[in-house]
């Protein structure tokens, strides 16, 4: 566990058409030296790549959605993985018939338009470390 006293900065970001959702947020964080934070975004994607983590097989199962979709909700956090800002985000998407899809967001979510709030927190609080039990890179805390 870690306690955070305050938010350092709140950034409003328009993500560019045809950009990759996760990569563009990570690139922005690298450029602006944002190491720890959380985010939310709404908007639309041209296509999406989401996944589901199978807890027994310890493996992500990918799903490509090759159609325009609304971003109903996208929530994520930013922490350091291999000393670089890493975005872990989950997303709910809706199609023309308002059917929804949801899961872990992967690179390959291509933006049509998206409005993103990034809440930058104090630095050097979290980093990711491989966890044998889950097969995932989970939060580890700096002392
Ligand atoms: Zn996830």
XYZ file of N, CA, C and O and ligand atoms in Angstrom:
573
model
N 0.834 -1.194 0.000
C 0.000 0.000 0.000
C 0.869 1.245 0.000
O 1.980 1.223 0.504
N 0.321 2.290 -0.576
C 1.005 3.588 -0.559
C -0.052 4.669 -0.403
O -1.167 4.515 -0.913
N 0.274 5.710 0.308
C -0.663 6.830 0.466
C -0.148 8.026 -0.303
O 1.026 8.356 -0.233
N -1.073 8.657 -1.024
C -0.704 9.803 -1.843
C -1.395 11.031 -1.270
O -2.618 11.034 -1.076
N -0.612 12.055 -0.980
C -1.146 13.253 -0.323
C -1.937 14.146 -1.266
O -2.957 14.689 -0.901
N -1.417 14.320 -2.482
C -2.139 15.205 -3.403
C -1.825 14.937 -4.869
O -0.830 14.309 -5.193
N -2.694 15.501 -5.698
C -2.497 15.421 -7.145
C -1.549 16.548 -7.533
O -1.725 17.692 -7.099
N -0.547 16.197 -8.317
C 0.461 17.186 -8.723
C -0.074 18.098 -9.829
O 0.113 19.296 -9.807
N -0.733 17.478 -10.815
C -1.199 18.230 -11.976
C -2.343 17.469 -12.657
O -2.359 16.245 -12.623
N -3.261 18.214 -13.277
C -4.303 17.579 -14.087
C -4.149 18.095 -15.514
O -4.126 19.303 -15.740
N -4.022 17.168 -16.435
C -3.787 17.526 -17.834
C -4.974 17.081 -18.676
O -5.466 15.958 -18.538
N -5.453 17.973 -19.552
C -6.528 17.644 -20.505
C -5.849 17.440 -21.849
O -5.149 18.332 -22.323
N -6.080 16.285 -22.414
C -5.369 15.934 -23.640
C -6.365 15.517 -24.722
O -7.228 14.684 -24.484
N -6.214 16.132 -25.916
C -6.955 15.677 -27.087
C -6.074 14.663 -27.792
O -4.971 15.009 -28.215
N -6.520 13.442 -27.919
C -5.694 12.457 -28.619
C -5.966 12.572 -30.117
O -7.109 12.718 -30.543
N -4.897 12.528 -30.881
C -4.999 12.770 -32.327
C -5.649 11.612 -33.088
O -5.442 10.448 -32.757
N -6.411 11.990 -34.127
C -7.025 11.009 -35.021
C -5.910 10.127 -35.608
O -4.849 10.638 -35.962
N -6.184 8.844 -35.691
C -5.261 7.831 -36.241
C -4.086 7.473 -35.319
O -3.241 6.667 -35.693
N -4.032 8.078 -34.141
C -2.955 7.712 -33.217
C -3.361 6.467 -32.427
O -4.539 6.108 -32.368
N -2.380 5.832 -31.833
C -2.647 4.673 -30.988
C -2.958 5.184 -29.577
O -2.176 5.951 -29.003
N -4.089 4.770 -29.037
C -4.558 5.272 -27.737
C -3.496 5.149 -26.641
O -3.121 6.145 -26.009
N -2.993 3.950 -26.399
C -2.042 3.740 -25.303
C -0.678 4.359 -25.586
O -0.094 5.009 -24.723
N -0.210 4.165 -26.817
C 1.110 4.699 -27.165
C 1.139 6.210 -27.055
O 2.118 6.785 -26.593
N 0.064 6.873 -27.506
C 0.093 8.338 -27.466
C 0.057 8.854 -26.030
O 0.696 9.855 -25.721
N -0.636 8.156 -25.126
C -0.630 8.573 -23.718
C 0.750 8.312 -23.111
O 1.305 9.166 -22.415
N 1.321 7.146 -23.410
C 2.661 6.832 -22.883
C 3.716 7.806 -23.418
O 4.580 8.257 -22.660
N 3.616 8.132 -24.693
C 4.570 9.090 -25.273
C 4.442 10.451 -24.607
O 5.448 11.106 -24.322
N 3.209 10.856 -24.346
C 2.998 12.139 -23.673
C 3.610 12.103 -22.266
O 4.290 13.039 -21.849
N 3.387 11.012 -21.556
C 3.924 10.877 -20.190
C 5.450 10.892 -20.194
O 6.068 11.511 -19.329
N 6.045 10.236 -21.156
C 7.512 10.224 -21.261
C 8.016 11.643 -21.514
O 8.922 12.116 -20.843
N 7.372 12.308 -22.479
C 7.773 13.674 -22.846
C 7.634 14.639 -21.664
O 8.493 15.480 -21.430
N 6.554 14.500 -20.909
C 6.274 15.416 -19.799
C 6.782 14.898 -18.448
O 6.470 15.480 -17.412
N 7.490 13.795 -18.465
C 8.062 13.216 -17.251
C 7.001 12.844 -16.201
O 7.190 13.060 -15.006
N 5.878 12.312 -16.679
C 4.817 11.839 -15.773
C 5.089 10.357 -15.500
O 5.075 9.544 -16.421
N 5.352 10.043 -14.228
C 5.734 8.670 -13.881
C 4.600 7.906 -13.200
O 4.481 6.693 -13.349
N 3.806 8.634 -12.426
C 2.742 8.007 -11.650
C 1.465 8.806 -11.836
O 1.494 10.046 -11.762
N 0.342 8.117 -12.055
C -0.913 8.843 -12.193
C -2.063 7.936 -12.541
O -1.945 6.707 -12.492
N -3.182 8.566 -12.863
C -4.329 7.809 -13.350
C -5.012 8.633 -14.426
O -4.724 9.830 -14.582
N -5.869 7.976 -15.187
C -6.472 8.684 -16.312
C -7.873 8.168 -16.593
O -8.230 7.049 -16.205
N -8.635 9.012 -17.258
C -9.864 8.534 -17.865
C -10.085 9.240 -19.186
O -9.623 10.356 -19.393
N -10.752 8.527 -20.084
C -10.952 9.064 -21.423
C -12.300 8.622 -21.970
O -12.802 7.551 -21.633
N -12.867 9.487 -22.820
C -14.050 9.128 -23.598
C -13.805 9.595 -25.023
O -12.931 10.429 -25.260
N -14.576 9.072 -25.963
C -14.385 9.447 -27.351
C -14.791 8.319 -28.273
O -15.785 7.628 -28.008
N -14.015 8.121 -29.327
C -14.344 7.072 -30.292
C -13.067 6.486 -30.885
O -12.055 7.170 -31.010
N -13.162 5.209 -31.234
C -12.037 4.519 -31.874
C -12.424 4.100 -33.289
O -13.602 3.825 -33.556
N -11.431 4.015 -34.172
C -11.672 3.507 -35.525
C -11.688 1.980 -35.508
O -12.395 1.343 -36.282
N -10.890 1.407 -34.623
C -10.870 -0.036 -34.384
C -10.202 -0.274 -33.040
O -9.557 0.635 -32.505
N -10.364 -1.478 -32.516
C -9.842 -1.724 -31.172
C -9.200 -3.098 -31.048
O -9.507 -4.025 -31.814
N -8.315 -3.192 -30.081
C -7.689 -4.468 -29.731
C -7.787 -4.569 -28.210
O -7.129 -3.800 -27.496
N -8.637 -5.461 -27.759
C -8.821 -5.628 -26.308
C -8.480 -7.071 -25.942
O -8.385 -7.939 -26.813
N -8.321 -7.317 -24.661
C -8.003 -8.686 -24.274
C -8.595 -9.064 -22.921
O -9.081 -8.207 -22.176
N -8.548 -10.360 -22.690
C -9.047 -10.957 -21.455
C -7.921 -11.810 -20.891
O -7.295 -12.584 -21.625
N -7.645 -11.664 -19.598
C -6.566 -12.440 -18.990
C -7.125 -13.727 -18.396
O -7.947 -13.698 -17.479
N -6.685 -14.851 -18.937
C -7.100 -16.155 -18.419
C -6.246 -16.463 -17.187
O -5.028 -16.629 -17.291
N -6.885 -16.525 -16.029
C -6.159 -16.656 -14.762
C -5.499 -18.020 -14.600
O -4.493 -18.139 -13.905
N -6.060 -19.066 -15.226
C -5.454 -20.396 -15.130
C -4.277 -20.535 -16.077
O -3.226 -21.038 -15.717
N -4.498 -20.079 -17.315
C -3.434 -20.193 -18.323
C -2.393 -19.088 -18.194
O -1.341 -19.144 -18.831
N -2.700 -18.067 -17.385
C -1.819 -16.917 -17.189
C -1.426 -16.315 -18.543
O -0.250 -16.106 -18.840
N -2.453 -16.066 -19.334
C -2.208 -15.598 -20.685
C -3.341 -14.676 -21.128
O -4.505 -14.936 -20.799
N -2.986 -13.624 -21.872
C -3.993 -12.720 -22.426
C -4.567 -13.306 -23.713
O -3.826 -13.811 -24.556
N -5.879 -13.240 -23.865
C -6.528 -13.639 -25.113
C -7.029 -12.385 -25.808
O -7.847 -11.647 -25.268
N -6.500 -12.160 -27.003
C -6.776 -10.919 -27.738
C -8.054 -10.988 -28.552
O -8.430 -12.057 -29.038
N -8.672 -9.838 -28.697
C -9.823 -9.729 -29.575
C -9.688 -8.440 -30.394
O -9.488 -7.366 -29.836
N -9.790 -8.587 -31.705
C -9.744 -7.430 -32.602
C -11.172 -7.028 -32.924
O -11.984 -7.868 -33.290
N -11.455 -5.775 -32.806
C -12.770 -5.251 -33.183
C -12.524 -4.265 -34.326
O -12.107 -3.131 -34.093
N -12.743 -4.749 -35.535
C -12.397 -3.928 -36.696
C -13.605 -3.147 -37.174
O -14.142 -3.389 -38.252
N -14.046 -2.218 -36.331
C -15.158 -1.351 -36.694
C -15.137 -0.116 -35.792
O -14.522 -0.144 -34.717
N -15.811 0.958 -36.237
C -15.854 2.166 -35.409
C -16.641 1.920 -34.115
O -17.691 1.263 -34.142
N -16.115 2.422 -33.025
C -16.712 2.179 -31.710
C -16.663 3.446 -30.861
O -15.716 4.234 -30.969
N -17.650 3.598 -30.005
C -17.611 4.668 -29.009
C -16.785 4.185 -27.820
O -16.904 3.018 -27.421
N -15.994 5.081 -27.250
C -15.353 4.760 -25.968
C -16.355 5.182 -24.899
O -16.535 6.364 -24.627
N -17.057 4.201 -24.356
C -18.036 4.491 -23.302
C -17.291 4.912 -22.041
O -17.660 5.855 -21.346
N -16.200 4.195 -21.789
C -15.390 4.502 -20.621
C -14.004 3.896 -20.781
O -13.874 2.770 -21.256
N -13.023 4.644 -20.412
C -11.659 4.117 -20.386
C -11.013 4.620 -19.107
O -10.940 5.824 -18.879
N -10.593 3.686 -18.274
C -9.953 4.016 -16.998
C -8.585 3.367 -16.957
O -8.435 2.225 -17.383
N -7.637 4.094 -16.433
C -6.322 3.484 -16.380
C -5.412 4.109 -15.352
O -5.752 5.124 -14.734
N -4.269 3.481 -15.178
C -3.261 4.058 -14.293
C -1.916 4.105 -15.008
O -1.706 3.427 -16.008
N -1.064 4.940 -14.477
C 0.278 5.125 -15.035
C 1.272 4.807 -13.923
O 1.141 5.337 -12.816
N 2.196 3.922 -14.219
C 3.264 3.638 -13.262
C 4.499 3.227 -14.054
O 4.434 3.097 -15.277
N 5.585 3.039 -13.366
C 6.821 2.715 -14.072
C 6.970 1.216 -14.281
O 6.776 0.430 -13.357
N 7.303 0.850 -15.515
C 7.627 -0.531 -15.841
C 8.943 -0.465 -16.608
O 9.017 0.242 -17.620
N 9.943 -1.158 -16.127
C 11.290 -1.062 -16.702
C 11.745 0.399 -16.800
O 12.300 0.824 -17.809
N 11.419 1.152 -15.750
C 11.810 2.568 -15.639
C 11.191 3.504 -16.667
O 11.653 4.621 -16.845
N 10.136 3.044 -17.326
C 9.455 3.913 -18.288
C 7.981 4.006 -17.919
O 7.416 3.041 -17.394
N 7.302 5.154 -18.195
C 5.875 5.249 -17.900
C 5.100 4.191 -18.681
O 5.276 4.052 -19.898
N 4.273 3.462 -17.954
C 3.487 2.376 -18.551
C 2.020 2.622 -18.211
O 1.677 2.873 -17.062
N 1.161 2.577 -19.234
C -0.273 2.782 -19.032
C -0.970 1.428 -18.971
O -0.840 0.616 -19.886
N -1.682 1.187 -17.876
C -2.544 0.014 -17.766
C -3.964 0.542 -17.800
O -4.382 1.264 -16.894
N -4.705 0.205 -18.869
C -6.048 0.752 -19.021
C -7.054 -0.332 -19.377
O -6.726 -1.292 -20.084
N -8.266 -0.163 -18.881
C -9.385 -1.012 -19.259
C -10.411 -0.141 -19.959
O -10.507 1.056 -19.702
N -11.159 -0.773 -20.873
C -12.000 0.032 -21.746
C -13.342 -0.660 -22.000
O -13.411 -1.887 -22.096
N -14.390 0.139 -22.073
C -15.699 -0.347 -22.505
C -16.046 0.396 -23.787
O -15.931 1.622 -23.850
N -16.437 -0.368 -24.806
C -16.708 0.184 -26.136
C -18.110 -0.174 -26.577
O -18.621 -1.232 -26.202
N -18.724 0.680 -27.382
C -20.071 0.387 -27.897
C -20.102 0.518 -29.408
O -19.480 1.420 -29.971
N -20.842 -0.384 -30.067
C -20.968 -0.321 -31.520
C -22.259 0.401 -31.919
O -22.984 0.921 -31.069
N -22.556 0.406 -33.214
C -23.717 1.120 -33.758
C -25.034 0.681 -33.103
O -25.961 1.471 -32.968
N -25.113 -0.594 -32.738
C -26.328 -1.112 -32.106
C -26.276 -0.980 -30.584
O -27.100 -1.555 -29.874
N -25.290 -0.289 -30.099
C -25.081 -0.075 -28.659
C -24.700 -1.342 -27.906
O -24.828 -1.405 -26.678
N -24.258 -2.342 -28.640
C -23.699 -3.512 -27.962
C -22.356 -3.096 -27.376
O -21.599 -2.365 -28.023
N -22.056 -3.590 -26.189
C -20.790 -3.192 -25.579
C -19.806 -4.359 -25.498
O -20.194 -5.525 -25.452
N -18.559 -3.975 -25.523
C -17.433 -4.902 -25.401
C -16.516 -4.298 -24.347
O -16.394 -3.076 -24.275
N -15.874 -5.125 -23.596
C -14.973 -4.541 -22.606
C -13.802 -5.436 -22.315
O -13.840 -6.643 -22.567
N -12.757 -4.836 -21.799
C -11.595 -5.615 -21.406
C -10.363 -4.761 -21.221
O -10.445 -3.535 -21.133
N -9.262 -5.468 -21.191
C -7.946 -4.852 -21.054
C -7.602 -4.205 -22.405
O -7.729 -4.845 -23.442
N -7.233 -2.929 -22.380
C -6.891 -2.227 -23.628
C -5.458 -2.555 -24.038
O -4.564 -2.575 -23.201
N -5.299 -2.836 -25.322
C -3.970 -3.151 -25.860
C -3.553 -2.099 -26.874
O -4.383 -1.344 -27.372
N -2.285 -2.119 -27.216
C -1.843 -1.313 -28.344
C -2.609 -1.822 -29.546
O -2.807 -3.027 -29.691
N -3.064 -0.912 -30.393
C -3.897 -1.310 -31.518
C -5.291 -0.725 -31.405
O -6.151 -1.000 -32.233
N -5.517 0.093 -30.360
C -6.766 0.853 -30.260
C -6.507 2.174 -30.980
O -5.740 3.019 -30.500
N -7.102 2.318 -32.165
C -6.801 3.471 -33.018
C -7.861 4.561 -32.832
O -9.049 4.335 -33.038
N -7.369 5.725 -32.480
C -8.244 6.843 -32.108
C -8.941 7.464 -33.318
O -8.314 7.685 -34.365
N -10.230 7.737 -33.156
C -10.941 8.623 -34.080
C -10.917 10.013 -33.452
O -10.497 10.981 -34.062
N -11.355 10.078 -32.209
C -11.254 11.302 -31.404
C -11.333 10.866 -29.952
O -12.093 9.953 -29.623
N -10.557 11.486 -29.094
C -10.640 11.114 -27.679
C -10.187 12.257 -26.786
O -9.223 12.956 -27.092
N -10.938 12.427 -25.712
C -10.615 13.438 -24.698
C -10.155 12.699 -23.462
O -10.867 11.836 -22.949
N -8.986 13.049 -23.026
C -8.365 12.309 -21.931
C -7.933 13.249 -20.807
O -7.320 14.283 -21.061
N -8.277 12.899 -19.583
C -7.768 13.601 -18.404
C -6.679 12.741 -17.785
O -6.896 11.552 -17.530
N -5.536 13.334 -17.554
C -4.457 12.634 -16.853
C -4.227 13.341 -15.519
O -4.052 14.561 -15.490
N -4.256 12.576 -14.448
C -3.986 13.103 -13.111
C -2.592 12.642 -12.708
O -2.382 11.457 -12.461
N -1.687 13.588 -12.696
C -0.303 13.251 -12.334
C -0.148 13.276 -10.817
O -0.532 14.233 -10.156
N 0.437 12.209 -10.289
C 0.648 12.106 -8.838
C 2.131 12.254 -8.510
O 2.952 12.415 -9.407
N 2.435 12.199 -7.235
C 3.829 12.313 -6.814
C 4.683 11.229 -7.461
O 4.225 10.107 -7.653
N 5.905 11.580 -7.749
C 6.822 10.635 -8.406
C 7.328 9.562 -7.452
O 7.217 9.690 -6.246
N 7.929 8.561 -8.063
C 8.680 7.552 -7.327
C 7.907 6.842 -6.227
O 8.390 6.651 -5.124
N 6.702 6.498 -6.533
C 5.858 5.828 -5.561
C 5.616 4.374 -5.970
O 5.617 3.484 -5.136
N 5.394 4.174 -7.259
C 5.042 2.853 -7.770
C 5.948 2.438 -8.905
O 6.345 3.251 -9.721
N 6.223 1.182 -8.935
C 6.871 0.597 -10.103
C 6.267 -0.797 -10.272
O 5.669 -1.328 -9.328
N 6.409 -1.362 -11.439
C 5.843 -2.692 -11.682
C 6.924 -3.753 -11.587
O 8.050 -3.553 -12.021
N 6.518 -4.883 -11.021
C 7.446 -5.991 -10.829
C 6.709 -7.286 -11.156
O 5.525 -7.424 -10.809
N 7.396 -8.215 -11.801
C 6.750 -9.469 -12.169
C 6.332 -10.245 -10.927
O 7.092 -10.371 -9.974
N 5.105 -10.748 -10.940
C 4.544 -11.510 -9.828
C 4.295 -12.944 -10.300
O 3.469 -13.165 -11.196
N 5.014 -13.881 -9.720
C 4.934 -15.296 -10.132
C 3.523 -15.863 -9.981
O 3.035 -16.580 -10.846
N 2.878 -15.541 -8.871
C 1.577 -16.118 -8.530
C 0.497 -15.821 -9.567
O -0.341 -16.658 -9.869
N 0.527 -14.608 -10.131
C -0.499 -14.219 -11.104
C 0.023 -14.235 -12.536
O -0.763 -14.250 -13.483
N 1.331 -14.177 -12.703
C 1.910 -14.085 -14.044
C 1.841 -12.678 -14.606
O 2.041 -12.464 -15.800
N 1.548 -11.721 -13.727
C 1.374 -10.333 -14.163
C 2.449 -9.431 -13.560
O 3.023 -9.751 -12.516
N 2.668 -8.300 -14.189
C 3.536 -7.272 -13.621
C 2.676 -6.388 -12.719
O 1.903 -5.575 -13.208
N 2.777 -6.598 -11.425
C 1.933 -5.861 -10.472
C 2.716 -4.737 -9.799
O 3.932 -4.674 -9.885
N 1.980 -3.883 -9.098
C 2.610 -2.770 -8.389
C 3.515 -3.259 -7.280
O 3.164 -4.147 -6.508
N 4.625 -2.594 -7.207
C 5.554 -2.787 -6.112
C 5.790 -1.359 -5.632
O 5.682 -0.413 -6.397
N 6.102 -1.179 -4.362
C 6.220 0.178 -3.852
C 7.653 0.517 -3.494
O 8.377 -0.293 -2.946
N 8.005 1.740 -3.830
C 9.333 2.235 -3.428
C 9.293 2.470 -1.924
O 8.272 2.867 -1.375
N 10.380 2.242 -1.266
C 10.416 2.491 0.188
C 10.910 3.900 0.468
O 11.602 4.478 -0.276
Zn -5.621 -5.140 -17.374
